[in-house]
Amino acid sequence: MAWNFDDNRPIYSQLVEILETKIVSGEYQPGAKLPSVRELAITAAVNPNTMQRAFSELEREGLVNTNRTSGRTVTEDPNMLRQVRSQLARGHVDYFFKKMKELGYTNQEITSLANEAASKEDNQ
Amino acid sequence: MENIVELRGVTKSYNGRSNAVDHIDLDIPGGRIIGLLGPNGSGKTTIIKMITGLLTPTSGSIMIGNCKPGPATKAHIAYLSEHSALNPNRRIKDALYLFQDFYADFSMDRALTMLENLSIDPNATVKTLSKGTKEKVNLILVMSRIADLYILDEPIAGVDPAARDYILKTILTNYQERSSILLSTHLISDVENILDDVIFIKEGKILTQTTVENIRESQGKSVDQYFREVFVC
């Protein structure tokens, strides 16, 4: 199944987010070997050069290490993983607040709605 | 990377009056997947037919490596035409043998593997196949060659969305990393994720040549949306 992308942003930055999410959620375990650029490009149905660019970004961040013999592996540094995880979480929260404000909610109303949703989840 | 194809000042006039293709300069570098996009009648197929040597330019030059389009360049360019290469009264297998005889770079193994993946029986007679299956077989013939340049004229026009996904994957899986793909289509949203570059053609001229990511970055919209704005009727 091809991956889904938003129309209004470059594909490579969305690939970076998707791969980061797969790594911090444990779909790709710390220290695990990643599929090749070509394999992932075919799975995602994206251009291989675009996938390569996303991988370079993950390498630059230090989330992915390249080793001449074993290919690309996920970092085993727990601090690194925590940092990327909270970065992603903050992005989701910012987006949520932006959307709620578009609907005319105040910060207080948003927080109380979030609390309500959280207690509903707890009771399920 | 070195250019696989170079067009300089290429013009094609069919009747001596209006120009179907009008003074085009175009480079196709290696290792890229390029979309040739434009409305009906904008000159896409004429450009393709000149690169493949089926039409001669009225003026200008086309170079493929160090050669002009001809028998030598056909050995390096795999071309999916808008017309089927299949004889309706023969079996699929016969078409495979024909391609094997014609093209030194044809891989029978590849063709048989792709047919098997799609559960297409090589012994089936062509005229018994659905339109979509015929399109798949034509694409398989072309992608089974190990070519420098793949030119695909409307490769996904007549097939359902699931088959489209498979065809795009087939293209990604089988092209060589140093070769390039030039594909024309009007189904932009289906292909834009696999493209490096796009070329917009309007009334025989090149309007824009840029990367997909550049359009998304600078316009904040997909190539499909941008195309609709540029070519609004």
XYZ file of C-alpha atoms in Angstrom:
357
model
C 0.000 0.000 0.000
C 1.450 3.384 -1.037
C 1.929 5.973 1.710
C -0.313 9.053 1.829
C 0.973 12.593 1.457
C -0.436 16.103 1.894
C -0.635 18.131 -1.311
C 0.670 21.380 0.104
C 4.149 20.345 1.304
C 7.269 18.789 -0.226
C 7.195 14.986 -0.205
C 10.675 14.616 1.279
C 9.805 16.441 4.539
C 6.719 14.242 4.904
C 8.880 11.153 4.351
C 11.192 12.355 7.147
C 8.209 12.655 9.537
C 6.803 9.250 8.585
C 10.194 7.556 9.042
C 10.801 9.374 12.356
C 7.401 8.177 13.571
C 8.166 4.591 12.521
C 11.438 4.783 14.450
C 10.198 6.354 17.708
C 7.093 4.137 17.740
C 9.350 1.068 17.571
C 8.194 -0.201 14.176
C 11.894 0.090 13.377
C 13.642 -0.979 16.620
C 16.779 0.745 17.990
C 19.819 -0.791 16.295
C 17.708 -2.514 13.635
C 18.758 -2.534 10.000
C 16.573 -0.377 7.751
C 15.315 -1.463 4.315
C 17.279 -0.035 1.369
C 16.330 3.302 -0.168
C 15.046 1.551 -3.265
C 12.936 -0.969 -1.316
C 11.343 1.788 0.757
C 10.784 3.983 -2.316
C 8.893 1.120 -3.942
C 6.853 0.428 -0.781
C 5.953 4.093 -0.397
C 5.525 4.516 -4.186
C 7.772 7.584 -4.235
C 10.745 8.694 -6.273
C 13.980 6.965 -5.121
C 15.939 10.259 -5.158
C 13.319 11.804 -2.846
C 13.599 8.846 -0.467
C 17.397 9.209 -0.564
C 17.037 12.871 0.414
C 14.838 11.914 3.397
C 17.422 9.328 4.520
C 20.201 11.927 4.286
C 18.175 14.197 6.565
C 17.718 11.376 9.125
C 21.469 10.710 8.966
C 22.218 14.386 9.495
C 19.940 14.387 12.563
C 21.763 11.315 13.859
C 18.630 9.179 14.043
C 20.020 6.820 11.435
C 23.629 5.616 11.148
C 25.251 4.464 7.955
C 27.730 1.641 8.194
C 29.706 0.440 5.228
C 29.163 -3.240 5.986
C 25.741 -3.408 7.608
C 23.890 -0.668 5.720
C 21.677 1.811 7.532
C 20.687 1.155 11.129
C 18.445 2.945 13.631
C 20.284 4.792 16.428
C 20.503 3.097 19.836
C 20.889 6.403 21.659
C 17.834 6.706 23.988
C 18.296 10.482 24.376
C 18.186 10.943 20.629
C 14.980 8.877 20.374
C 13.332 10.768 23.247
C 14.247 14.090 21.686
C 12.778 13.240 18.277
C 9.683 11.783 19.933
C 8.963 14.968 21.868
C 9.677 17.049 18.768
C 7.044 15.084 16.832
C 4.588 15.312 19.740
C 5.018 19.069 19.954
C 4.303 19.328 16.240
C 1.024 17.420 16.651
C -0.017 19.558 19.651
C 0.755 22.804 17.807
C -1.328 21.637 14.855
C -4.203 20.661 17.176
C -4.188 24.083 18.841
C -4.057 25.852 15.495
C -7.091 23.913 14.223
C -9.069 24.467 17.457
C -8.366 28.210 17.353
C -9.641 28.300 13.780
C -12.904 26.976 15.261
C -12.865 29.854 17.785
C -11.888 27.965 20.961
C -9.904 29.625 23.755
C -6.870 27.942 25.358
C -8.939 27.161 28.451
C -11.772 25.590 26.473
C -9.288 23.526 24.474
C -7.609 22.226 27.653
C -10.898 21.261 29.257
C -12.033 19.477 26.075
C -8.714 17.618 26.030
C -9.169 16.608 29.691
C -12.679 15.393 28.948
C -11.420 13.270 26.051
C -8.607 11.877 28.216
C -10.966 10.771 31.017
C -13.276 9.158 28.450
C -10.282 7.194 27.102
C -9.377 6.112 30.669
C -12.885 4.751 31.296
C -12.914 2.657 28.127
C 25.379 13.571 -14.831
C 25.778 13.435 -18.604
C 22.682 14.040 -20.699
C 21.119 11.031 -22.377
C 19.174 13.205 -24.836
C 19.658 16.808 -25.987
C 17.187 18.763 -28.118
C 18.286 22.096 -29.584
C 15.878 24.464 -31.338
C 13.653 21.580 -32.375
C 10.619 22.513 -34.447
C 8.042 20.251 -36.095
C 5.507 21.519 -38.542
C 3.083 18.997 -40.033
C 1.619 21.054 -42.859
C 4.086 23.884 -43.306
C 1.825 26.261 -41.407
C 1.481 26.052 -37.613
C 4.244 24.481 -35.491
C 3.181 21.430 -33.444
C 6.514 21.782 -31.629
C 8.078 25.216 -31.614
C 11.837 25.801 -31.049
C 12.292 23.474 -28.069
C 15.535 23.104 -26.086
C 15.439 20.107 -23.772
C 17.998 18.051 -21.819
C 17.251 14.641 -20.366
C 19.954 13.800 -17.793
C 20.641 10.266 -16.531
C 19.084 8.914 -13.344
C 15.871 10.966 -13.431
C 12.165 10.204 -13.748
C 10.637 13.007 -15.769
C 6.977 13.776 -16.398
C 6.060 15.344 -19.742
C 2.808 17.100 -18.929
C 0.474 19.166 -21.038
C -3.103 19.328 -22.318
C -4.282 17.302 -25.310
C -2.657 18.485 -28.529
C 0.140 20.398 -26.786
C 2.888 18.463 -28.592
C 3.864 15.749 -26.071
C 3.564 12.805 -28.465
C 5.239 14.747 -31.292
C 8.276 15.373 -29.048
C 8.362 11.695 -28.076
C 8.093 10.529 -31.684
C 10.997 12.760 -32.706
C 13.217 11.382 -29.911
C 12.312 7.820 -30.895
C 13.003 8.542 -34.564
C 9.435 8.018 -35.790
C 9.221 11.639 -36.929
C 11.949 13.917 -38.298
C 12.167 17.480 -36.972
C 11.440 20.214 -39.507
C 14.447 22.058 -38.042
C 16.785 21.837 -35.066
C 18.892 18.939 -33.793
C 18.300 15.913 -31.582
C 21.303 14.075 -30.149
C 21.142 10.813 -28.220
C 24.629 10.266 -26.862
C 26.660 11.041 -29.987
C 24.048 9.813 -32.447
C 21.015 11.142 -34.230
C 17.792 9.156 -33.722
C 17.974 6.000 -35.848
C 18.500 2.230 -35.657
C 21.518 2.609 -33.316
C 19.624 4.749 -30.780
C 16.569 2.479 -30.855
C 18.775 -0.176 -29.269
C 19.137 2.054 -26.179
C 15.641 3.497 -25.891
C 12.693 1.400 -24.709
C 9.521 2.990 -25.999
C 5.938 2.364 -24.923
C 3.866 3.862 -27.710
C 0.227 4.907 -27.527
C -0.428 2.035 -29.948
C -0.259 -1.589 -28.859
C 2.732 -3.630 -30.039
C 0.714 -6.829 -29.788
C -0.698 -8.878 -32.637
C -4.281 -9.731 -31.569
C -4.177 -13.194 -33.150
C -0.956 -14.370 -31.492
C -0.132 -15.454 -27.953
C 1.614 -13.204 -25.427
C 4.573 -15.584 -25.594
C 4.996 -14.827 -29.321
C 5.344 -11.131 -28.505
C 8.050 -12.007 -25.943
C 9.987 -14.009 -28.582
C 9.622 -11.119 -31.037
C 11.052 -8.649 -28.505
C 13.860 -11.076 -27.677
C 14.801 -11.267 -31.365
C 14.581 -7.512 -31.892
C 16.303 -6.200 -28.782
C 19.627 -7.476 -27.447
C 18.825 -5.904 -24.027
C 15.512 -7.780 -23.575
C 15.367 -10.004 -20.488
C 13.007 -12.957 -20.937
C 13.324 -13.802 -17.212
C 12.143 -10.387 -16.188
C 9.176 -10.475 -18.548
C 8.070 -13.921 -17.349
C 8.427 -12.888 -13.680
C 6.317 -9.779 -14.178
C 3.633 -11.753 -16.058
C 3.584 -14.290 -13.247
C 3.281 -11.550 -10.566
C 0.219 -10.263 -12.379
C -1.181 -13.783 -12.949
C -1.144 -13.280 -16.712
C -0.836 -16.518 -18.694
C 1.871 -16.186 -21.407
C -0.062 -18.719 -23.502
C -3.177 -16.533 -23.696
C -4.098 -15.158 -27.108
C -3.856 -11.356 -27.181
C -7.401 -10.751 -28.476
C -8.887 -12.548 -25.437
C -7.272 -10.049 -23.021
C -9.049 -7.080 -21.451
C -7.917 -3.574 -22.373
C -6.182 -3.181 -19.001
C -4.320 -6.492 -19.318
C -3.140 -5.553 -22.813
C -1.736 -2.307 -21.399
C 0.064 -4.231 -18.676
C 1.576 -6.657 -21.210
C 2.767 -3.765 -23.390
C 4.404 -2.129 -20.368
C 6.009 -5.415 -19.300
C 7.569 -5.792 -22.783
C 9.089 -2.316 -22.510
C 10.245 -2.565 -18.888
C 11.877 -5.948 -19.567
C 14.555 -4.190 -21.575
C 17.722 -2.902 -19.883
C 17.695 0.462 -21.617
C 19.323 3.881 -21.048
C 16.046 5.672 -21.547
C 12.468 4.475 -21.125
C 9.888 6.583 -22.918
C 6.358 5.823 -21.793
C 3.531 7.560 -23.645
C 0.435 7.484 -21.390
C 1.391 4.263 -19.535
C -1.535 4.217 -17.087
C -4.410 5.678 -19.086
C -6.680 2.655 -19.444
C -6.224 0.707 -16.212
C -7.971 0.654 -12.841
C -6.405 2.292 -9.729
C -5.060 -0.978 -8.281
C -3.382 -1.845 -11.570
C -2.042 1.720 -11.732
C -0.294 1.196 -8.392
C 1.217 -2.032 -9.692
C 2.368 -0.362 -12.909
C 4.053 2.477 -10.993
C 5.784 -0.073 -8.778
C 6.848 -2.012 -11.861
C 8.384 1.152 -13.260
C 10.225 1.895 -9.981
C 11.403 -1.692 -9.566
C 12.706 -2.263 -13.068
C 14.419 0.885 -14.219
C 18.194 1.025 -13.867
C 19.596 3.618 -11.504
C 21.594 5.350 -14.214
C 18.857 5.282 -16.808
C 16.043 7.801 -17.082
C 12.330 7.616 -17.653
C 10.373 10.139 -19.677
C 6.660 9.618 -19.220
C 3.755 11.552 -20.615
C 0.402 11.520 -18.890
C -2.594 13.625 -18.047
C -3.199 11.635 -14.822
C -0.783 13.799 -12.852
C -1.940 13.105 -9.306
C -1.332 9.383 -9.858
C 2.279 9.780 -10.946
C 3.650 12.919 -9.347
C 5.071 11.168 -6.279
C 7.391 9.038 -8.406
C 8.685 11.943 -10.547
C 11.915 13.912 -10.078
C 11.155 16.565 -12.653
C 8.195 17.887 -14.587
C 8.075 19.571 -17.976
C 4.934 21.568 -18.781
C 4.199 21.806 -22.511
C 1.780 24.345 -23.913
C 1.085 24.888 -27.624
C 4.355 23.270 -28.665
C 6.535 25.264 -26.274
C 8.119 24.417 -22.922
C 6.381 26.512 -20.280
C 8.233 25.231 -17.195
C 10.886 22.667 -16.410
C 11.465 22.162 -12.702
C 11.421 19.576 -9.904
C 8.262 18.271 -8.214
C 9.627 19.291 -4.800
C 10.347 22.792 -6.071
C 6.713 23.259 -7.147
C 5.433 21.957 -3.800
C 7.876 24.147 -1.893
C 7.426 27.387 -3.833
C 3.702 27.079 -4.653
C 2.485 25.221 -1.549
C 0.475 22.907 -3.763
C 0.766 19.626 -5.610
C 1.875 19.456 -9.246
C -1.674 18.371 -10.117
C -3.200 21.490 -8.522
C -0.555 23.739 -10.055
C -1.146 22.214 -13.514
C -4.878 22.939 -13.234
C -4.105 26.586 -12.509
C -1.570 26.989 -15.292
C -3.788 25.318 -17.883
C -7.150 26.645 -16.664
C -9.736 26.548 -19.463
